[in-house]
Coordinates of C-alpha atoms and ligand atoms in Angstrom, one line a residue:
X1 CA 0.0 0.0 0.0
X2 CA 1.3 3.5 -0.9
X3 CA 1.9 6.0 1.9
X4 CA -0.3 9.1 2.3
X5 CA 2.5 11.2 0.8
X6 CA 2.7 9.0 -2.3
X7 CA -1.0 9.0 -2.7
X8 CA -1.1 12.8 -2.4
X9 CA 1.6 13.1 -5.1
X10 CA -0.5 10.9 -7.4
X11 CA -3.5 13.1 -6.7
X12 CA -1.6 16.2 -7.3
X13 CA -0.3 15.1 -10.6
X14 CA -3.7 13.9 -11.7
X15 CA -2.5 10.4 -12.0
X16 CA -5.4 9.4 -9.8
X17 CA -8.4 10.9 -8.2
X18 CA -9.9 10.6 -4.8
X19 CA -12.9 8.8 -6.4
X20 CA -10.5 6.3 -7.9
X21 CA -8.8 5.8 -4.6
X22 CA -12.1 5.1 -2.9
X23 CA -13.2 2.7 -5.6
X24 CA -9.9 0.8 -5.3
X25 CA -10.3 0.7 -1.5
X26 CA -13.8 -0.6 -1.8
X27 CA -12.7 -3.2 -4.4
X28 CA -9.9 -4.4 -2.0
X29 CA -12.4 -4.6 0.9
X30 CA -14.6 -6.8 -1.3
X31 CA -11.6 -8.9 -2.4
X32 CA -10.5 -9.5 1.2
X33 CA -14.0 -10.0 2.6
X34 CA -13.1 -13.4 4.1
X35 CA -10.8 -11.6 6.6
X36 CA -14.0 -10.1 8.1
X37 CA -12.2 -6.8 8.9
X38 CA -15.3 -4.7 8.4
X39 CA -18.6 -4.6 10.1
X40 CA -20.1 -1.8 7.9
X41 CA -18.9 -0.5 4.5
X42 CA -20.0 3.0 3.5
X43 CA -19.7 3.2 -0.3
X44 CA -22.3 5.9 -1.2
X45 CA -21.2 8.2 1.5
X46 CA -17.5 7.7 0.7
X47 CA -17.9 8.1 -3.1
X48 CA -20.0 11.3 -2.6
X49 CA -17.3 12.8 -0.4
X50 CA -14.6 11.8 -2.8
X51 CA -16.3 13.8 -5.6
X52 CA -16.4 16.8 -3.3
X53 CA -12.7 16.3 -2.5
X54 CA -11.8 16.0 -6.2
X55 CA -13.8 19.2 -6.8
X56 CA -11.8 21.0 -4.0
X57 CA -8.6 19.8 -5.6
X58 CA -9.6 21.0 -9.0
X59 CA -10.3 24.4 -7.5
X60 CA -6.9 24.5 -5.7
X61 CA -8.5 24.3 -2.3
X62 CA -7.1 21.0 -1.1
X63 CA -7.2 20.9 2.7
X64 CA -4.0 19.1 3.5
X65 CA -2.3 15.7 3.4
X66 CA -5.5 13.8 4.3
X67 CA -7.8 15.3 1.7
X68 CA -9.3 12.6 -0.4
X69 CA -7.5 9.7 1.4
X70 CA -9.5 6.6 2.3
X71 CA -9.5 5.7 6.0
X72 CA -11.3 3.1 8.1
X73 CA -12.5 3.6 11.7
X74 CA -13.1 1.1 14.5
X75 CA -16.7 0.4 15.1
X76 CA -16.7 1.8 18.6
X77 CA -16.3 5.3 17.1
X78 CA -19.6 7.1 16.5
X79 CA -20.3 8.4 13.1
X80 CA -23.6 10.3 12.7
X81 CA -26.5 8.4 11.2
X82 CA -24.3 5.4 10.8
X83 CA -24.5 2.0 12.5
X84 CA -22.0 1.9 15.4
X85 CA -22.0 -1.5 17.1
X86 CA -18.8 -1.9 19.2
X87 CA -18.8 -5.5 17.9
X88 CA -21.9 -6.3 20.0
X89 CA -25.3 -7.7 19.5
X90 CA -26.3 -5.1 22.1
X91 CA -25.8 -2.3 19.6
X92 CA -26.5 -4.3 16.4
X93 CA -29.1 -1.8 15.3
X94 CA -27.7 1.4 16.9
X95 CA -27.3 4.4 14.7
X96 CA -25.1 7.0 16.2
X97 CA -26.8 10.4 16.7
X98 CA -23.5 12.3 16.5
X99 CA -19.9 11.9 15.3
X100 CA -16.9 11.3 17.6
X101 CA -14.5 14.3 17.8
X102 CA -11.5 12.4 16.4
X103 CA -13.6 11.2 13.4
X104 CA -15.0 14.7 12.8
X105 CA -11.5 16.1 12.8
X106 CA -10.4 13.5 10.3
X107 CA -13.3 14.4 8.1
X108 CA -12.7 18.1 8.4
X109 CA -9.2 17.4 7.2
X110 CA -10.7 15.8 4.1
X111 CA -10.2 12.1 4.9
X112 CA -12.9 9.8 3.7
X113 CA -14.3 7.0 5.8
X114 CA -14.9 3.9 3.7
X115 CA -16.0 1.6 6.5
X116 CA -16.2 0.7 10.1
X117 CA -14.0 -2.1 11.3
X118 CA -14.6 -5.3 13.3
X119 CA -13.4 -5.6 16.8
X120 CA -13.6 -7.6 20.0
X121 CA -16.9 -6.9 21.6
X122 CA -16.8 -3.6 23.5
X123 CA -13.0 -3.6 22.9
X124 CA -12.5 -6.4 25.4
X125 CA -9.9 -8.8 24.2
X126 CA -6.6 -9.2 22.4
X127 CA -7.7 -11.5 19.6
X128 CA -10.6 -9.9 17.7
X129 CA -12.5 -13.2 18.1
X130 CA -15.2 -12.1 20.5
X131 CA -17.1 -9.9 18.0
X132 CA -20.8 -10.7 17.5
X133 CA -20.0 -10.3 13.8
X134 CA -17.5 -13.2 13.8
X135 CA -13.7 -13.3 14.2
X136 CA -11.3 -11.2 12.2
X137 CA -8.7 -13.2 10.3
X138 CA -4.9 -12.5 10.2
X139 CA -3.9 -12.1 6.6
X140 CA -0.4 -13.3 7.4
X141 CA -1.4 -16.6 8.8
X142 CA -5.1 -17.5 9.2
X143 CA -4.4 -20.0 12.0
X144 CA -3.2 -17.1 14.2
X145 CA -5.3 -14.3 15.6
X146 CA -4.7 -10.7 14.3
X147 CA -4.5 -9.4 17.8
X148 CA -7.2 -7.2 19.3
X149 CA -9.3 -5.5 20.1
X150 CA -8.8 -3.2 17.0
X151 CA -8.1 -6.2 14.8
X152 CA -10.3 -5.0 12.0
X153 CA -8.5 -1.7 11.7
X154 CA -5.1 -3.4 11.8
X155 CA -6.1 -5.9 9.1
X156 CA -7.8 -3.2 7.0
X157 CA -4.3 -1.6 6.8
X158 CA -2.3 -4.8 6.6
X159 CA -4.4 -6.1 3.7
X160 CA -4.2 -2.9 1.7
X161 CA -7.8 -1.8 2.0
X162 CA -6.8 1.6 3.4
X163 CA -3.5 3.3 4.1
X164 CA -4.5 4.4 7.6
X165 CA -7.2 3.6 10.2
X166 CA -8.3 4.6 13.7
X167 CA -8.5 2.3 16.6
X168 CA -8.8 2.6 20.4
X169 CA -6.3 1.4 23.0
X170 CA -7.3 0.6 26.6
X171 CA -4.6 -1.9 27.4
X172 CA -2.9 -2.5 24.1
X173 CA -5.7 -2.7 21.5
X174 CA -3.9 -0.7 18.9
X175 CA -0.3 -1.8 19.5
X176 CA -1.0 -5.5 19.8
X177 CA -3.0 -6.0 16.5
X178 CA -0.5 -3.7 14.8
X179 CA 2.3 -6.0 16.0
X180 CA 0.4 -9.2 15.0
X181 CA -0.2 -8.0 11.5
X182 CA 3.1 -6.2 10.8
X183 CA 1.9 -2.6 10.7
X184 CA 2.6 0.5 12.8
X185 CA 0.2 1.4 15.6
X186 CA 0.3 4.2 18.1
X187 CA -1.4 5.0 21.4
X188 CA -1.0 8.7 22.2
X189 CA -0.6 10.1 25.7
X190 CA -3.9 10.0 27.7
X191 CA -5.6 13.3 27.1
X192 CA -4.0 13.9 23.7
X193 CA -7.0 12.8 21.7
X194 CA -10.7 13.4 22.6
X195 CA -12.7 10.4 23.7
X196 CA -15.9 12.1 22.9
X197 CA -17.9 9.7 20.7
X198 CA -15.8 6.7 21.6
X199 CA -17.9 4.0 23.2
X200 CA -16.3 3.8 26.6
X201 CA -14.7 0.6 27.9
X202 CA -12.5 1.9 30.8
X203 CA -12.5 5.7 30.7
X204 CA -9.3 6.3 32.6
X205 CA -7.4 4.1 30.2
X206 CA -9.1 4.5 26.8
X207 CA -7.3 6.5 24.1
X208 CA -7.9 6.7 20.3
X209 CA -4.9 6.4 17.9
X210 CA -3.8 5.6 14.4
X211 CA -2.7 2.6 12.4
X212 CA -0.5 2.9 9.3
X213 CA 2.0 1.2 7.1
X214 CA 4.7 3.6 8.2
X215 CA 5.5 6.0 11.0
X216 CA 5.0 9.2 9.1
X217 CA 1.4 8.3 8.2
X218 CA 0.6 7.7 11.9
X219 CA 2.2 11.1 12.7
X220 CA 0.0 12.7 10.0
X221 CA -3.2 11.2 11.5
X222 CA -2.2 12.1 15.0
X223 CA -1.6 15.7 14.0
X224 CA -5.2 15.8 12.6
X225 CA -7.0 14.2 15.5
X226 CA -5.3 15.6 18.6
X227 CA -6.2 18.7 20.7
X228 CA -8.4 19.9 23.5
X229 CA -12.1 19.3 23.2
X230 CA -14.8 20.9 25.3
X231 CA -16.7 17.7 25.1
X232 CA -14.0 15.7 26.9
X233 CA -12.6 17.3 30.0
X234 CA -9.7 15.0 30.2
X235 CA -8.2 16.4 27.0
X236 CA -5.0 18.4 27.4
X237 CA -4.9 22.1 26.6
X238 CA -1.5 21.6 25.0
X239 CA -1.6 22.8 21.4
X240 CA -1.8 20.2 18.7
X241 CA 1.5 20.0 16.9
X242 CA 2.5 18.9 13.5
X243 CA 4.0 15.6 14.5
X244 CA 5.6 15.0 11.1
X245 CA 8.2 17.8 11.6
X246 CA 11.0 16.0 13.4
X247 CA 10.9 12.5 12.0
X248 CA 14.4 12.6 10.6
X249 CA 16.3 13.7 13.7
X250 CA 18.1 10.4 14.0
X251 CA 19.2 8.8 17.3
X252 CA 22.6 10.3 17.9
X253 CA 23.1 10.7 21.6
X254 CA 19.5 9.5 22.4
X255 CA 19.4 7.4 25.6
X256 CA 17.3 4.3 25.2
X257 CA 16.1 2.8 28.5
X258 CA 15.9 -1.0 28.5
X259 CA 13.8 -2.4 31.4
X260 CA 15.6 -5.5 32.6
X261 CA 12.2 -6.9 33.7
X262 CA 11.0 -6.9 30.1
X263 CA 13.8 -8.9 28.8
X264 CA 13.9 -11.6 31.4
X265 CA 11.5 -14.6 31.6
X266 CA 8.3 -14.5 29.6
X267 CA 9.7 -13.2 26.4
X268 CA 10.1 -15.8 23.6
X269 CA 13.8 -16.2 22.9
X270 CA 13.4 -15.6 19.1
X271 CA 11.5 -12.4 19.6
X272 CA 14.1 -11.2 22.1
X273 CA 16.9 -11.9 19.6
X274 CA 15.2 -9.8 16.9
X275 CA 14.5 -6.9 19.2
X276 CA 18.0 -7.0 20.6
X277 CA 19.5 -7.0 17.2
X278 CA 17.4 -3.9 16.3
X279 CA 18.6 -2.2 19.5
X280 CA 22.3 -2.9 18.8
X281 CA 21.8 -1.5 15.3
X282 CA 20.5 1.7 16.9
X283 CA 23.5 1.7 19.2
X284 CA 25.8 1.6 16.1
X285 CA 23.9 4.7 14.8
X286 CA 24.8 6.6 18.0
X287 CA 22.1 5.8 20.5
X288 CA 23.1 4.9 24.0
X289 CA 21.6 1.8 25.6
X290 CA 21.0 1.9 29.3
X291 CA 19.6 -0.8 31.5
X292 CA 16.7 0.5 33.7
X293 CA 14.4 -1.1 36.2
X294 CA 10.6 -1.0 36.5
X295 CA 10.3 -2.8 39.8
X296 CA 6.5 -2.9 40.1
X297 CA 5.8 -3.9 36.5
X298 CA 5.0 -7.5 37.3
X299 CA 1.8 -6.3 38.9
X300 CA 0.6 -4.4 35.8
X301 CA -1.6 -7.1 34.3
X302 CA -3.4 -7.9 37.6
X303 CA -4.0 -4.2 38.5
X304 CA -5.1 -3.5 34.9
X305 CA -7.7 -6.2 34.9
X306 CA -9.1 -5.0 38.2
X307 CA -9.3 -1.3 37.1
X308 CA -10.4 -2.0 33.5
X309 CA -13.2 -4.4 34.6
X310 CA -14.3 -2.1 37.4
X311 CA -14.7 0.8 35.0
X312 CA -16.3 -1.4 32.4
X313 CA -18.9 -2.7 34.8
X314 CA -19.9 0.9 35.5
X315 CA -19.7 2.1 31.9
X316 CA -21.7 -0.8 30.5
X317 CA -24.6 -0.4 33.0
X318 CA -26.2 2.0 30.5
X319 CA -26.9 -0.9 28.1
X320 CA -30.1 -2.0 29.8
X321 CA -32.5 -2.9 27.1
X322 CA -34.7 0.1 27.9
X323 CA -33.3 2.7 25.5
X324 CA -31.3 2.3 22.3
X325 CA -29.9 -1.2 22.9
X326 CA -31.0 -4.8 22.2
X327 CA -34.1 -5.7 24.0
X328 CA -35.1 -9.3 24.8
X329 CA -38.4 -10.2 23.2
X330 CA -39.0 -12.6 26.1
X331 CA -39.0 -10.0 28.9
X332 CA -42.2 -9.7 30.8
X333 CA -41.3 -7.6 33.8
X334 CA -38.8 -4.8 34.5
X335 CA -36.1 -6.9 36.2
X336 CA -36.6 -9.5 33.5
X337 CA -36.0 -6.9 30.8
X338 CA -32.7 -5.9 32.3
X339 CA -31.5 -9.5 33.0
X340 CA -32.6 -11.1 29.7
X341 CA -31.6 -8.2 27.5
X342 CA -28.1 -8.1 29.1
X343 CA -27.7 -11.9 29.1
X344 CA -28.7 -12.1 25.4
X345 CA -27.2 -8.8 24.2
X346 CA -23.7 -9.3 25.7
X347 CA -21.3 -12.0 24.8
X348 CA -19.4 -14.3 27.2
X349 CA -16.2 -12.3 27.6
X350 CA -18.2 -9.0 28.2
X351 CA -20.3 -10.8 30.8
X352 CA -17.2 -12.2 32.5
X353 CA -15.7 -8.7 32.7
X354 CA -18.9 -7.1 34.1
X355 CA -19.1 -9.8 36.8
X356 CA -15.4 -9.4 37.6
X357 CA -15.7 -5.6 37.7
X358 CA -18.8 -5.7 39.9
X359 CA -17.1 -8.1 42.2
X360 CA -14.0 -5.9 42.8
X361 CA -16.2 -2.8 43.4
X362 CA -18.4 -4.7 45.9
X363 CA -18.1 -2.9 49.2
X364 CA -16.7 -5.9 51.0
X365 CA -13.8 -6.3 48.5
X366 CA -13.3 -2.7 47.4
X367 CA -10.2 -2.1 49.6
X368 CA -8.6 -5.4 48.9
X369 CA -8.9 -5.2 45.1
X370 CA -9.9 -1.8 43.5
X371 CA -8.1 0.4 46.0
X372 CA -5.0 -1.8 46.0
X373 CA -4.9 -1.8 42.2
X374 CA -5.1 2.0 42.2
X375 CA -2.1 2.1 44.5
X376 CA -0.2 -0.3 42.3
X377 CA -1.1 1.9 39.3
X378 CA 0.5 4.8 41.1
X379 CA 3.7 2.8 41.9
X380 CA 4.0 1.8 38.2
X381 CA 3.6 5.4 37.1
X382 CA 6.4 6.4 39.6
X383 CA 8.6 3.6 38.2
X384 CA 8.3 5.2 34.8
X385 CA 8.8 8.7 36.1
X386 CA 12.0 7.6 37.8
X387 CA 13.2 5.6 34.8
X388 CA 12.7 8.6 32.5
X389 CA 15.1 10.7 34.6
X390 CA 17.9 8.7 33.1
X391 CA 16.7 8.0 29.5
X392 CA 14.8 9.6 26.6
X393 CA 12.7 6.7 25.5
X394 CA 12.1 3.1 26.6
X395 CA 12.3 0.1 24.4
X396 CA 10.1 -2.9 24.9
X397 CA 8.6 -5.9 23.1
X398 CA 5.0 -5.3 22.1
X399 CA 4.0 -9.0 22.5
X400 CA 5.6 -11.8 24.5
X401 CA 5.7 -14.0 21.4
X402 CA 4.0 -14.9 18.2
X403 CA 0.3 -14.0 17.7
X404 CA -1.9 -16.5 19.6
X405 CA -3.4 -19.5 17.8
X406 CA -7.1 -19.0 17.0
X407 CA -9.4 -20.3 19.7
X408 CA -7.0 -19.6 22.6
X409 CA -9.0 -16.7 23.9
X410 CA -12.0 -18.9 24.7
X411 CA -10.1 -22.1 25.7
X412 CA -7.5 -20.2 27.9
X413 CA -8.5 -16.6 28.6
X414 CA -5.6 -16.3 31.1
X415 CA -3.2 -16.8 28.2
X416 CA -4.9 -14.0 26.4
X417 CA -4.8 -11.7 29.4
X418 CA -1.1 -12.4 29.9
X419 CA -0.3 -11.4 26.3
X420 CA -1.1 -7.8 27.5
X421 CA 2.0 -7.8 29.7
X422 CA 4.0 -5.2 27.8
X423 CA 1.2 -2.9 26.8
X424 CA -1.1 -2.3 29.7
X425 CA 1.4 -0.4 31.9
X426 CA 1.3 2.5 29.4
X427 CA -2.4 2.8 29.8
X428 CA -2.1 2.6 33.6
X429 CA 0.4 5.5 33.5
X430 CA -1.0 7.4 30.5
X431 CA 2.2 7.2 28.5
X432 CA 2.4 7.3 24.7
X433 CA 3.6 4.2 22.9
X434 CA 4.2 3.1 19.3
X435 CA 4.8 -0.3 17.9
X436 CA 6.5 -1.1 14.6
X437 CA 7.5 -4.3 12.9
X438 CA 11.2 -5.1 13.4
X439 CA 11.5 -8.5 11.8
X440 CA 9.9 -11.8 11.2
X441 CA 10.0 -15.0 13.2
X442 CA 8.9 -18.1 11.3
X443 CA 7.1 -15.8 8.9
X444 CA 5.2 -13.9 11.7
X445 CA 6.0 -10.3 12.4
X446 CA 7.7 -9.2 15.7
X447 CA 6.8 -5.8 17.1
X448 CA 9.1 -3.4 18.9
X449 CA 7.4 -0.9 21.2
X450 CA 8.8 2.5 22.0
X451 CA 7.5 4.1 25.2
X452 CA 7.7 7.9 25.5
X453 CA 7.5 10.6 28.2
X454 CA 4.0 12.1 28.6
X455 CA 3.1 14.4 25.7
X456 CA 6.5 13.8 24.0
X457 CA 5.0 12.2 20.9
X458 CA 7.4 14.1 18.7
X459 CA 10.4 12.4 20.3
X460 CA 8.7 9.1 20.3
X461 CA 7.8 9.3 16.6
X462 CA 11.3 10.5 15.8
X463 CA 12.7 7.3 17.5
X464 CA 10.2 5.1 15.7
X465 CA 11.1 6.8 12.3
X466 CA 14.8 6.2 12.9
X467 CA 14.1 2.5 13.7
X468 CA 12.1 2.2 10.6
X469 CA 15.0 3.5 8.5
X470 CA 17.4 0.9 10.1
X471 CA 15.2 -2.1 9.5
X472 CA 14.1 -1.2 6.0
Ligands
LIG501 N1 -6.5 -6.8 25.9 C1 -6.9 -5.8 26.8 C2 -8.3 -6.1 27.3 O1 -8.8 -7.1 26.9 C3 -6.9 -4.5 26.1 C4 -8.0 -4.2 25.3 C5 -8.0 -2.8 24.7 O2 -7.0 -2.1 24.7 N2 -9.2 -2.3 24.4 O3 -8.8 -5.5 28.1

């Protein structure tokens, strides 16, 4: 798939038109239908907008790098008058009454949404198998999952349907599927991108971010979607920068922190070797490698699953069968209506999480679980703060090994939860992270994750771009 920059060049020289790009994208979606990356496709809307974009270009009023470019968005992002399901039967027939801020900003920049992508139900999972609309397939190896929960967005990019896509990341849901499918995926700092119009999973952890085939395209998308939003009080007032500006700064003198806990047990030897090789290449380019320690990191997964499920149990209480959601036809009384609609409307994994979350918030267990997890969250954040005093960025694997075999998420949910080991700590501490493919192991991509200081996406992207150059 061509980069945004290459596509713009073709548009500029009239070698192609936005209409053609959209037609090609729709054709590729049709061709790769069996991957099940999309829940909804929006041909009429997209083609109509492409004509408007072509018109703008003809008049010399092109809006910028995204004008006329096809994009896909995860189906937990609201788009006005369009079905928005979050991969759930609960919202199978829900049409969003408004558009998410991040999506609106993309559209204002001229980007054209061709479809809404498949995902783990309510973004709960790391395999994209729990969708009511069926599992997403990994185009690299169909016996392996594409990662999750934004598997549809990752696969849409990896299979050449779109150059870029949006996903959401609560504990790794952008970075993991990007790593499993060999593309670039980024979670910005918490507060960088508005969550308005994103169907909430765990509000203190959720963040929207881009997928692309290269680092610059992700930077371009981030530059379009970030910024303060009156609809989301957790957005930062920091001005939105042009994140594509410093991508060729190189690594000379940059101190890379290598957490010893991340490279000890738990990481498959072959992945470790590929990542270490990339790091030593960066060292040859002038980077300084420095061992650091994140002493509380081994508690990240357990505290994440307490906090995420607690918040989810509260966020998902609105899906009650009364208003805009699935309603059980069997219900006769009010309690029945709630119980039956929720039992039939939510899938197994979501029900498991609601139960877990309600349990840890229960007054008798609150101190032992939820409060304790919040304390651990603080300790992990302090570990990162301390580590960043002696380094500029932190290197980490994205996944402990190859993408899971299909079916593991239901036969062994613990194995799936454990695959979040390198990603959840960034959500707990709000830090930005980006993953990019740095090699292949038995034909499967291995992701390297860069972790940045809060709001230092520019430095993070610059490191990722330098890595991309080295492994090309
Ligand atoms: N795998 C994690 C979970 O299941 C993260 C999901 C996400 O980031 N949305 O909660």
